[in-house]
Coordinates of C-alpha atoms in Angstrom, one line a residue:
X1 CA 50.0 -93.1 -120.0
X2 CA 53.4 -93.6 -118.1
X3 CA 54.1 -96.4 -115.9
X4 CA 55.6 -94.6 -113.4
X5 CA 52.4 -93.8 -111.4
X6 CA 52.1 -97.7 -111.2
X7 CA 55.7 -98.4 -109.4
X8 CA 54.7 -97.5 -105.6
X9 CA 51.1 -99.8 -105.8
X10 CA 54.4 -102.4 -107.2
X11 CA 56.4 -101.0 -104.4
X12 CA 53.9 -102.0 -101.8
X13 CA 53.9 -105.6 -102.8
X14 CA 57.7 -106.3 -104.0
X15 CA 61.0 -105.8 -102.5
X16 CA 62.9 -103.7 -105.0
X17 CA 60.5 -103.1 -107.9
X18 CA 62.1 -103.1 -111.5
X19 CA 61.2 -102.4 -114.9
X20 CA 62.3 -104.4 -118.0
X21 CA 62.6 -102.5 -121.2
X22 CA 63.4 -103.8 -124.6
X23 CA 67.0 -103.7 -126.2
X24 CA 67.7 -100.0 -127.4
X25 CA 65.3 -98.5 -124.9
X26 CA 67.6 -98.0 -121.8
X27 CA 68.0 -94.3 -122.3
X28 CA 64.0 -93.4 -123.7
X29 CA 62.7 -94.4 -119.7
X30 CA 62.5 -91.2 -118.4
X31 CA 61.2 -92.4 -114.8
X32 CA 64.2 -94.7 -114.0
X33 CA 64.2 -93.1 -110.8
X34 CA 61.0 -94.5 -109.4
X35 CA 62.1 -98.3 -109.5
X36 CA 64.9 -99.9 -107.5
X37 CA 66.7 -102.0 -110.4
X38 CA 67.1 -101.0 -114.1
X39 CA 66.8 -104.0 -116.4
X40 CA 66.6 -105.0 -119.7
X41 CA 66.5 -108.0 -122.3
X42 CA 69.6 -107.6 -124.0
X43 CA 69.0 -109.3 -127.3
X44 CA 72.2 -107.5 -129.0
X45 CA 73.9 -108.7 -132.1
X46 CA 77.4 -110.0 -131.1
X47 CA 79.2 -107.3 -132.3
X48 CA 77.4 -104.9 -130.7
X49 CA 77.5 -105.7 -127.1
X50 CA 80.6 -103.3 -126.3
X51 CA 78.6 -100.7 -127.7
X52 CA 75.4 -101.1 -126.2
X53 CA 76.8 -101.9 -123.0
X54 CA 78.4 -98.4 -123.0
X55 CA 75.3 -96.5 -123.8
X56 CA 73.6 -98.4 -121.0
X57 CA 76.4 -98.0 -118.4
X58 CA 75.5 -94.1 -119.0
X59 CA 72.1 -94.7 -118.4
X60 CA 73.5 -96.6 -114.9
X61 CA 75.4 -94.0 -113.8
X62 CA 72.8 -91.3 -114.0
X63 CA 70.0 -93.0 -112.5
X64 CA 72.6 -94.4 -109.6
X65 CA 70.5 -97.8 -109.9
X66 CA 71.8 -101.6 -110.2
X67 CA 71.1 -103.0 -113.4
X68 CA 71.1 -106.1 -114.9
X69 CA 69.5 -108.2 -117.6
X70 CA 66.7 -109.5 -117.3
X71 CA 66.5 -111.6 -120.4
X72 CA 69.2 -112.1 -122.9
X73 CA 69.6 -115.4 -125.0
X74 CA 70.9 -116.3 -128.6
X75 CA 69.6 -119.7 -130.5
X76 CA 72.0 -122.3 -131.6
X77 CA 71.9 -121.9 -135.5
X78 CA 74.3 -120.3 -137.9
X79 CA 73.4 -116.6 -137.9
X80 CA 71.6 -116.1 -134.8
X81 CA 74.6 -114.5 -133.7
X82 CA 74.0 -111.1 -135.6
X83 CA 70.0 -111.6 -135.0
X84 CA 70.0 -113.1 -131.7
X85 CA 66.0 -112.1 -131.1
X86 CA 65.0 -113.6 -134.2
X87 CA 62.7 -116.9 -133.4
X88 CA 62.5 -117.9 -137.0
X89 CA 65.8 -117.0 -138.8
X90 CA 66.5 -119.9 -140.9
X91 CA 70.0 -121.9 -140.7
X92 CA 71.6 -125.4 -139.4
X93 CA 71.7 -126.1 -135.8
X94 CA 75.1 -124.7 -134.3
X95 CA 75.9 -124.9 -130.3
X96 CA 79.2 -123.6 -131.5
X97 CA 77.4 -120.8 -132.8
X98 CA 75.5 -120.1 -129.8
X99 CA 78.9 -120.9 -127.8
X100 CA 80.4 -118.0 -129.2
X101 CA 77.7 -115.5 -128.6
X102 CA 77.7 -116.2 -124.9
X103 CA 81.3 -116.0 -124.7
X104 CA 80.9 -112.6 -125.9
X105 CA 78.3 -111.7 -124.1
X106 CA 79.8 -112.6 -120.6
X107 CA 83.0 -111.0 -121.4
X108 CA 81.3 -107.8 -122.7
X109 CA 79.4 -108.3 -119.6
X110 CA 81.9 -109.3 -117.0
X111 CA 84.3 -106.1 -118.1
X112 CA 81.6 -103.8 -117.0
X113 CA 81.1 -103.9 -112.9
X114 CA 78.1 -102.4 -112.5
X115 CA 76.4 -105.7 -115.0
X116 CA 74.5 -107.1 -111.9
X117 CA 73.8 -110.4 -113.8
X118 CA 72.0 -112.0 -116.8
X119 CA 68.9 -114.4 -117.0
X120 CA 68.8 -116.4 -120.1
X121 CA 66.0 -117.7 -122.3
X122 CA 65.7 -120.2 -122.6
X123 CA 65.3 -123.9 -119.8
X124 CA 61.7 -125.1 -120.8
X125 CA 60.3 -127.4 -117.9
X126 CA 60.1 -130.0 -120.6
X127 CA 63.8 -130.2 -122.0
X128 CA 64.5 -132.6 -125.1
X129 CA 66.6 -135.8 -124.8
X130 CA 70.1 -135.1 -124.0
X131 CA 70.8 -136.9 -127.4
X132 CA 68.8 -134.7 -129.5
X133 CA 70.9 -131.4 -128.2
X134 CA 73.2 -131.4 -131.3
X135 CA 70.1 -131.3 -134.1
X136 CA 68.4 -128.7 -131.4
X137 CA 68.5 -125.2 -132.9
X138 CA 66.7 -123.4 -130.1
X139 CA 67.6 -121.0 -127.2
X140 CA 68.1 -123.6 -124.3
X141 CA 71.9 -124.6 -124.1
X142 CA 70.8 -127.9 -122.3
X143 CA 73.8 -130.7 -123.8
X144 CA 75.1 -127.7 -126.1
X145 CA 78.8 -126.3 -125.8
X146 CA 77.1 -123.1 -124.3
X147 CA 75.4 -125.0 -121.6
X148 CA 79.2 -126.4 -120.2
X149 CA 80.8 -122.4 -120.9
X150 CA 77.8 -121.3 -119.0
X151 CA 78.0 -123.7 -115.9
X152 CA 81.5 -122.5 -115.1
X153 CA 80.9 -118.6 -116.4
X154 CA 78.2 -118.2 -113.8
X155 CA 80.3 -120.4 -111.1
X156 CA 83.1 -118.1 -111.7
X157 CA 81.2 -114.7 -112.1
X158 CA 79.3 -116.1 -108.4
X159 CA 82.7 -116.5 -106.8
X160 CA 84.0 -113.6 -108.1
X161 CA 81.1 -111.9 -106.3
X162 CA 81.6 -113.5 -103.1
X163 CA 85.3 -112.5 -102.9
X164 CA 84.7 -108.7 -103.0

């Protein structure tokens, strides 16, 4: 079954339907063309983002769609950078690690116009004690390096937007 039938019941209930794939499956949707947005959770190793990003922008530009990501995130923990999806990969907490990954990802991002925007995993409703964000190896940046970078990345990235 394809979920392309579904989009126009969507369609009749949301403003500009989307559909988010999984990382690596941008160009295996065949029905692109019956949503308004193209997203995806970009879970990419850090050096891979200039790569992937360029398979997607093809993807873009034949559907004629905006696209962005819908969820993309990185843990603070030595190695999560090369296996940013991975919940459970063991290592030490590092927000320098996770700074890094988001610095990538934002310029990768940022280079590439038609990158409508990212949504990040993770900023539970419950966050842990601002004192605790060093020894914190999860996704939320909350009191991490990332979470100052990413304060002025998105400031800048939302001016940017308003100036053109």
């Amino acid at each position: 079954m394809t979920v392309a039938p579904v989009v126009p019941a969507v369609a009749a209930v949301a403003a500009e339907p989307t559909y988010n794939c999984d990382k690596y499956q941008e160009d295996r949707v065949t029905w692109w063309d019956a949503v308004d947005i193209i997203s995806s959770s970009g879970y990419y190793p850090i050096d891979q983002w200039e790569r992937q990003l360029d398979r997607i922008g093809g993807v873009v530009a034949a559907a004629d769609r905006p696209f962005f990501f819908m969820e993309a995130g990185c843990p603070s923990r030595t190695g999560s950078a090369a296996l940013p999806n991975d919940w459970a990969l063991p290592g030490a907490p590092s927000g320098e690690e996770q700074l890094r990954y988001y610095t990538a990802m934002f310029a990768a991002c940022r280079a590439r116009p038609w990158v409508g925007g990212l949504m990040l995993w993770d900023w539970p409703a419950r966050l842990y004690a601002l004192a605790d964000a060093e020894s914190n190896d999860d996704y939320c940046p909350y009191g991490k390096p990332a979470g100052q970078y990413l304060e002025s990345a998105y400031r800048q990235w939302r001016a940017d937007a308003r100036a053109e």
